[in-house]
Short mmCIF file of C-alpha atoms and ligand atoms in Angstrom, two decimals:
data_model
loop_
_atom_site.label_atom_id
_atom_site.label_comp_id
_atom_site.label_asym_id
_atom_site.label_seq_id
_atom_site.Cartn_x
_atom_site.Cartn_y
_atom_site.Cartn_z
CA MET A 24 0.03 0.07 0.02
CA PHE A 25 0.92 3.66 -0.49
CA GLU A 26 3.61 2.77 -3.24
CA GLN A 27 2.46 5.54 -5.52
CA LEU A 28 1.86 8.15 -2.92
CA GLY A 29 5.22 7.36 -1.31
CA ASP A 30 7.04 7.83 -4.61
CA ARG A 31 5.30 11.18 -5.27
CA LEU A 32 5.74 12.59 -1.80
CA GLN A 33 9.33 11.56 -1.51
CA GLY A 34 10.05 12.98 -4.90
CA THR A 35 8.32 16.39 -3.95
CA LEU A 36 9.93 16.51 -0.44
CA LYS A 37 13.37 15.52 -1.59
CA LYS A 38 13.55 18.91 -3.45
CA LEU A 39 13.06 20.67 -0.11
CA ARG A 40 15.42 18.43 1.84
CA GLY A 41 18.85 20.05 1.03
CA GLN A 42 17.62 23.63 0.77
CA ALA A 43 19.35 26.00 3.01
CA ARG A 44 16.70 28.66 2.66
CA LEU A 45 12.92 28.28 2.40
CA THR A 46 10.37 30.88 1.26
CA GLU A 47 6.78 30.84 1.60
CA GLU A 48 6.68 30.34 -2.06
CA ASN A 49 8.85 27.24 -1.93
CA ILE A 50 6.61 25.82 0.70
CA SER A 51 3.44 26.66 -1.33
CA ASP A 52 4.92 25.06 -4.43
CA ALA A 53 5.64 21.92 -2.39
CA MET A 54 2.22 21.90 -0.87
CA ARG A 55 0.64 22.15 -4.25
CA GLU A 56 2.48 18.97 -5.26
CA VAL A 57 1.57 17.25 -2.01
CA ARG A 58 -2.04 18.07 -2.64
CA ILE A 59 -1.97 16.43 -6.10
CA ALA A 60 -0.21 13.32 -4.66
CA LEU A 61 -2.83 12.93 -2.10
CA LEU A 62 -5.75 13.37 -4.61
CA GLU A 63 -4.12 10.98 -6.83
CA ALA A 64 -3.85 8.50 -4.02
CA ASP A 65 -7.68 8.85 -3.77
CA VAL A 66 -7.68 10.72 -0.41
CA SER A 67 -11.10 12.61 -0.06
CA LEU A 68 -10.90 16.19 -0.97
CA PRO A 69 -11.89 17.78 2.38
CA VAL A 70 -9.21 15.56 4.08
CA VAL A 71 -6.59 16.68 1.52
CA LYS A 72 -7.69 20.45 2.03
CA SER A 73 -7.58 20.30 5.87
CA PHE A 74 -4.34 18.36 5.79
CA ILE A 75 -2.58 21.03 3.53
CA GLY A 76 -4.04 23.87 5.65
CA LYS A 77 -2.54 22.27 8.81
CA VAL A 78 0.86 21.63 7.26
CA LYS A 79 0.96 25.09 6.02
CA ALA A 80 -0.13 26.68 9.22
CA LYS A 81 2.56 24.88 11.10
CA ALA A 82 5.19 25.46 8.77
CA ILE A 83 4.59 29.18 8.73
CA GLY A 84 3.81 29.21 12.59
CA THR A 85 7.24 27.67 13.19
CA ASP A 86 8.98 29.86 10.67
CA VAL A 87 10.87 26.95 9.20
CA SER A 88 12.93 29.41 7.15
CA LYS A 89 14.82 30.36 10.30
CA SER A 90 15.61 26.72 11.22
CA LEU A 91 18.94 25.04 10.56
CA ASN A 92 17.50 22.78 7.97
CA PRO A 93 14.19 24.15 6.80
CA GLY A 94 13.59 21.32 4.23
CA GLN A 95 13.89 18.60 6.93
CA MET A 96 11.72 20.67 9.13
CA VAL A 97 8.81 20.67 6.59
CA ILE A 98 9.30 16.96 5.99
CA LYS A 99 8.94 16.48 9.81
CA ILE A 100 5.72 18.61 9.84
CA VAL A 101 4.24 16.30 7.02
CA GLN A 102 5.22 13.15 8.79
CA ASP A 103 3.62 14.35 12.07
CA GLU A 104 0.43 15.57 10.29
CA LEU A 105 0.18 12.14 8.62
CA VAL A 106 0.43 10.27 11.78
CA GLU A 107 -2.17 12.66 13.33
CA LEU A 108 -4.50 12.07 10.35
CA MET A 109 -4.43 8.34 10.82
CA GLY A 110 -5.07 8.55 14.57
CA ALA A 111 -1.73 8.89 16.49
CA ALA A 112 -1.39 5.51 18.36
CA ASN A 113 -2.55 2.08 17.58
CA ASP A 114 -5.94 1.44 19.18
CA ALA A 115 -5.80 -2.21 20.31
CA LEU A 116 -8.83 -4.33 20.75
CA ASN A 117 -10.65 -3.58 23.89
CA LEU A 118 -11.60 -6.85 25.41
CA ALA A 119 -11.63 -5.87 29.09
CA GLN A 120 -15.17 -6.92 30.16
CA THR A 121 -16.69 -9.80 31.96
CA PRO A 122 -16.16 -12.69 29.47
CA PRO A 123 -17.18 -13.54 26.81
CA ALA A 124 -16.33 -10.31 25.25
CA VAL A 125 -18.34 -9.92 22.01
CA ILE A 126 -16.82 -8.66 18.79
CA LEU A 127 -19.21 -7.92 16.09
CA VAL A 128 -18.05 -7.77 12.56
CA ALA A 129 -19.98 -5.91 9.93
CA GLY A 130 -19.45 -4.83 6.37
CA LEU A 131 -20.45 -5.23 2.70
CA GLN A 132 -20.47 -8.63 0.94
CA GLY A 133 -17.06 -9.45 -0.40
CA ALA A 134 -15.21 -7.02 1.80
CA GLY A 135 -13.49 -9.87 3.56
CA LYS A 136 -15.56 -10.27 6.65
CA THR A 137 -15.39 -13.94 7.13
CA THR A 138 -11.81 -14.18 6.35
CA THR A 139 -11.13 -11.37 8.90
CA VAL A 140 -13.21 -13.22 11.59
CA GLY A 141 -10.96 -16.22 10.90
CA LYS A 142 -7.77 -14.08 11.05
CA LEU A 143 -8.86 -12.36 14.29
CA ALA A 144 -9.91 -15.58 16.01
CA ASN A 145 -6.53 -17.10 14.98
CA LEU A 146 -4.70 -14.06 16.35
CA LEU A 147 -6.54 -13.94 19.72
CA LYS A 148 -6.29 -17.80 20.24
CA HIS A 149 -2.89 -18.58 19.04
CA ARG A 150 -0.93 -15.32 19.88
CA GLU A 151 -2.92 -14.26 22.85
CA GLY A 152 -3.98 -17.48 24.31
CA LYS A 153 -7.72 -16.54 24.48
CA ARG A 154 -10.53 -19.04 24.44
CA VAL A 155 -12.33 -17.97 21.27
CA MET A 156 -15.70 -19.00 19.79
CA VAL A 157 -17.03 -17.90 16.33
CA VAL A 158 -20.44 -17.79 14.86
CA SER A 159 -22.01 -16.60 11.65
CA ALA A 160 -25.42 -14.73 11.62
CA ASP A 161 -25.33 -14.53 7.82
CA VAL A 162 -28.61 -16.45 7.19
CA TYR A 163 -28.79 -15.29 3.58
CA ARG A 164 -25.79 -17.18 2.40
CA PRO A 165 -25.40 -20.67 3.73
CA ALA A 166 -22.08 -20.77 1.76
CA ALA A 167 -20.84 -18.22 4.23
CA ILE A 168 -21.91 -20.13 7.36
CA LEU A 169 -20.03 -23.12 5.77
CA GLN A 170 -16.92 -21.02 5.09
CA LEU A 171 -16.68 -19.94 8.66
CA LYS A 172 -17.12 -23.47 9.96
CA THR A 173 -14.31 -24.65 7.65
CA LEU A 174 -12.17 -21.81 8.66
CA ALA A 175 -12.76 -22.31 12.43
CA GLU A 176 -11.91 -25.97 12.10
CA SER A 177 -8.68 -25.27 10.21
CA ILE A 178 -7.48 -23.10 13.25
CA ASP A 179 -8.91 -25.03 15.83
CA VAL A 180 -11.18 -22.37 17.25
CA THR A 181 -14.65 -23.34 18.63
CA TYR A 182 -17.51 -22.95 16.07
CA HIS A 183 -20.97 -22.24 17.14
CA PRO A 184 -23.37 -23.90 14.50
CA SER A 185 -26.01 -21.79 12.86
CA SER A 186 -28.36 -22.19 9.86
CA ALA A 187 -30.14 -20.25 7.15
CA ASP A 188 -33.58 -21.00 8.78
CA GLN A 189 -32.73 -19.11 11.97
CA ASN A 190 -33.19 -15.62 12.92
CA PRO A 191 -29.92 -13.72 13.20
CA VAL A 192 -30.94 -12.31 16.65
CA ASP A 193 -31.74 -15.79 17.96
CA ILE A 194 -28.37 -16.99 16.66
CA VAL A 195 -26.46 -14.40 18.51
CA ASN A 196 -28.47 -14.99 21.74
CA GLY A 197 -27.80 -18.84 21.45
CA ALA A 198 -24.04 -18.21 20.83
CA LYS A 199 -23.64 -15.75 23.73
CA LEU A 200 -25.16 -18.30 25.98
CA ALA A 201 -23.04 -21.18 24.62
CA ALA A 202 -19.88 -19.02 25.02
CA LYS A 203 -20.68 -18.17 28.48
CA ASN A 204 -21.24 -21.85 29.45
CA ALA A 205 -18.14 -22.94 27.63
CA VAL A 206 -16.27 -20.19 29.57
CA MET A 207 -15.07 -18.39 26.37
CA ASP A 208 -13.00 -15.23 26.66
CA VAL A 209 -14.16 -13.91 23.19
CA LEU A 210 -17.16 -14.53 20.94
CA ILE A 211 -16.66 -13.27 17.43
CA VAL A 212 -19.95 -12.60 15.38
CA ASP A 213 -19.86 -12.60 11.63
CA THR A 214 -22.86 -10.85 10.08
CA ALA A 215 -24.67 -10.65 6.64
CA GLY A 216 -23.25 -8.22 4.20
CA ARG A 217 -25.06 -6.82 1.13
CA LEU A 218 -23.66 -5.60 -2.18
CA HIS A 219 -24.81 -2.07 -1.21
CA VAL A 220 -25.78 -0.15 2.01
CA ASP A 221 -29.58 -0.65 2.21
CA GLN A 222 -32.22 0.14 4.79
CA GLN A 223 -33.05 -3.67 5.50
CA LEU A 224 -29.48 -4.46 6.05
CA MET A 225 -29.13 -1.53 8.54
CA GLN A 226 -32.21 -2.51 10.46
CA GLU A 227 -31.10 -6.13 10.88
CA ILE A 228 -27.46 -5.31 11.90
CA LYS A 229 -28.91 -2.82 14.44
CA ALA A 230 -31.14 -5.71 15.88
CA VAL A 231 -28.09 -8.01 15.78
CA HIS A 232 -25.98 -5.37 17.48
CA ALA A 233 -28.44 -4.88 20.31
CA ALA A 234 -28.64 -8.49 20.99
CA ALA A 235 -24.83 -8.90 20.77
CA ASN A 236 -24.04 -5.95 23.07
CA PRO A 237 -20.56 -6.06 21.69
CA VAL A 238 -17.46 -4.54 23.27
CA GLU A 239 -16.04 -4.08 19.76
CA THR A 240 -18.02 -3.32 16.56
CA LEU A 241 -15.64 -3.54 13.75
CA PHE A 242 -16.44 -2.52 10.14
CA VAL A 243 -14.56 -4.44 7.62
CA VAL A 244 -13.98 -2.59 4.32
CA ASP A 245 -12.05 -3.24 1.12
CA SER A 246 -9.31 -0.63 0.77
CA MET A 247 -9.24 -1.06 -2.88
CA THR A 248 -12.73 0.52 -3.18
CA GLY A 249 -10.96 3.90 -2.13
CA GLN A 250 -13.62 6.63 -1.50
CA ASP A 251 -16.41 4.20 -1.64
CA ALA A 252 -14.86 2.58 1.35
CA VAL A 253 -15.04 5.91 3.19
CA VAL A 254 -18.62 6.47 2.19
CA SER A 255 -19.80 3.01 3.37
CA ALA A 256 -17.78 3.38 6.68
CA LYS A 257 -19.65 6.56 7.31
CA ALA A 258 -23.09 5.01 6.45
CA PHE A 259 -22.37 2.16 8.86
CA ASP A 260 -21.10 4.38 11.60
CA GLU A 261 -24.25 6.41 11.45
CA ALA A 262 -26.32 3.10 11.99
CA LEU A 263 -23.96 1.47 14.55
CA PRO A 264 -21.66 2.76 17.23
CA LEU A 265 -18.47 1.44 15.47
CA THR A 266 -15.44 1.16 17.69
CA GLY A 267 -13.10 0.53 14.71
CA VAL A 268 -12.46 -0.32 11.19
CA ILE A 269 -10.41 -3.08 9.55
CA LEU A 270 -9.10 -2.31 6.15
CA THR A 271 -8.73 -5.32 3.93
CA LYS A 272 -6.85 -6.16 0.74
CA THR A 273 -4.22 -3.58 1.28
CA ASP A 274 -1.80 -5.86 -0.28
CA GLY A 275 -3.49 -5.14 -3.69
CA ASP A 276 -4.08 -1.28 -2.97
CA ALA A 277 -1.14 0.80 -4.32
CA ARG A 278 -2.93 4.10 -3.54
CA GLY A 279 -4.11 4.00 0.01
CA GLY A 280 -6.69 6.90 0.07
CA ALA A 281 -9.02 4.99 2.20
CA ALA A 282 -6.46 4.42 4.93
CA LEU A 283 -5.68 8.13 5.04
CA SER A 284 -9.37 9.37 4.85
CA ILE A 285 -11.44 7.00 7.16
CA ARG A 286 -10.28 8.22 10.49
CA GLU A 287 -10.74 11.83 9.65
CA VAL A 288 -14.19 11.32 8.05
CA THR A 289 -15.63 8.83 10.45
CA GLY A 290 -13.74 9.70 13.62
CA LYS A 291 -13.12 5.97 14.14
CA PRO A 292 -9.70 4.29 14.25
CA ILE A 293 -8.41 1.66 11.87
CA LYS A 294 -7.45 -1.22 14.12
CA PHE A 295 -5.99 -3.63 11.56
CA LEU A 296 -5.03 -4.08 7.98
CA GLY A 297 -5.66 -7.26 6.02
CA ILE A 298 -2.50 -7.91 4.09
CA GLY A 299 -3.19 -11.14 2.28
CA GLU A 300 -5.70 -13.97 1.91
CA LYS A 301 -3.89 -16.30 4.29
CA ILE A 302 -4.86 -16.73 7.90
CA ASP A 303 -1.99 -14.67 9.15
CA GLY A 304 -2.51 -11.91 6.63
CA ILE A 305 -3.40 -9.29 9.22
CA GLU A 306 -1.39 -6.68 11.05
CA ALA A 307 -2.09 -4.07 13.71
CA PHE A 308 -2.35 -0.65 12.35
CA HIS A 309 0.26 1.79 13.51
CA PRO A 310 -0.01 5.17 12.05
CA ASP A 311 3.52 6.13 12.75
CA ARG A 312 4.98 3.15 10.97
CA ILE A 313 2.73 3.70 8.00
CA ALA A 314 3.69 7.32 7.85
CA SER A 315 7.41 6.39 7.93
CA ARG A 316 6.71 3.89 5.19
CA ILE A 317 5.07 6.62 3.09
CA LEU A 318 7.96 9.03 3.57
CA GLY A 319 10.54 6.41 3.17
P1 LIG B 408 -17.18 -11.45 2.97
O1 LIG B 408 -18.19 -11.64 1.89
O2 LIG B 408 -17.15 -10.09 3.39
O3 LIG B 408 -17.30 -12.48 4.18
O4 LIG B 408 -15.78 -11.74 2.26
P2 LIG B 408 -14.74 -13.10 2.36
O5 LIG B 408 -14.18 -13.16 3.66
O6 LIG B 408 -15.35 -14.17 1.78
O7 LIG B 408 -13.63 -12.52 1.45
C1 LIG B 408 -13.80 -12.16 -0.07
C2 LIG B 408 -12.61 -12.37 -0.69
O8 LIG B 408 -11.53 -11.46 -0.35
C3 LIG B 408 -11.92 -13.74 -0.62
O9 LIG B 408 -11.33 -14.31 -1.80
C4 LIG B 408 -10.80 -13.48 0.47
O10 LIG B 408 -9.63 -14.46 0.36
C5 LIG B 408 -10.27 -12.09 0.00
N1 LIG B 408 -9.63 -11.42 1.03
C6 LIG B 408 -10.06 -11.11 2.28
N2 LIG B 408 -9.12 -10.30 2.90
C7 LIG B 408 -8.14 -10.19 2.08
C8 LIG B 408 -6.79 -9.50 2.12
O11 LIG B 408 -6.55 -8.77 3.15
N3 LIG B 408 -6.06 -9.48 1.07
C9 LIG B 408 -6.38 -10.29 0.03
N4 LIG B 408 -5.58 -10.27 -1.11
N5 LIG B 408 -7.51 -10.84 -0.14
C10 LIG B 408 -8.41 -10.80 0.84
#
């Protein structure tokens, strides 16, 4: 992710790096190029505008032209603002509650929900030693239920059975009870997706959310859909109190606009990145590391 943006920004900022003197005009020229680079990376326009505004204000406010190395100073400001834009520190999962802690996973069809449920279950069980149960409340696609069952078996995580003739709320209630009885630490609930955000889906997911009473409500979204990812994240966030976002398929996304826009537009942190189809293709989202990666 960010290959294109990284190349563009590094090229632009390199021109500043060695400069002994910087004028407001130099900075404005550089910011014009940064603006184009961000727009080409598919970062949403209001986000680009506020980003450039903040960098400029800081650069002028600190009077970088008086510093020993003004070019480096501007680069540092861009770096700091990128980190800020993506949410400063990593927001880890909050599982501190009387077990089982419920994690609800929502998103559009094909975003990578079920795969991500498997990845999270694997991470929590095999890296953190938690007792994990998974359940699918996707009653529209029996194939999705079967997919989760197969996935759970492959990673040796407890699978709570469900079927297409059940009501999603009943499934969630049944799974919560089973998780409690089996002394699980975590219950991860996979939900139904649609091709587009629609009223019926939102009604259903709200009911499922109320029954699940989750400590984490994670929105899974395909990073390759760029600004559409941001729009759907906003729509889900208006329907559900999201606690975070998981951005999938970042391994195939050279632009990275969604990663840079989602936090600013929805106010919700990205918690993980999907970085491949395999079960371990997931990593915690660290804004500082991402910013360093972009700026090289
Ligand atoms: P769902 O409909 O939202 O449950 O989506 P699935 O979990 O079935 O995933 C849809 C497709 O996306 C599958 O082919 C997954 O292997 C693929 N996928 C999911 N996450 C990632 C990822 O991080 N990287 C890549 N390359 N593929 C992914």
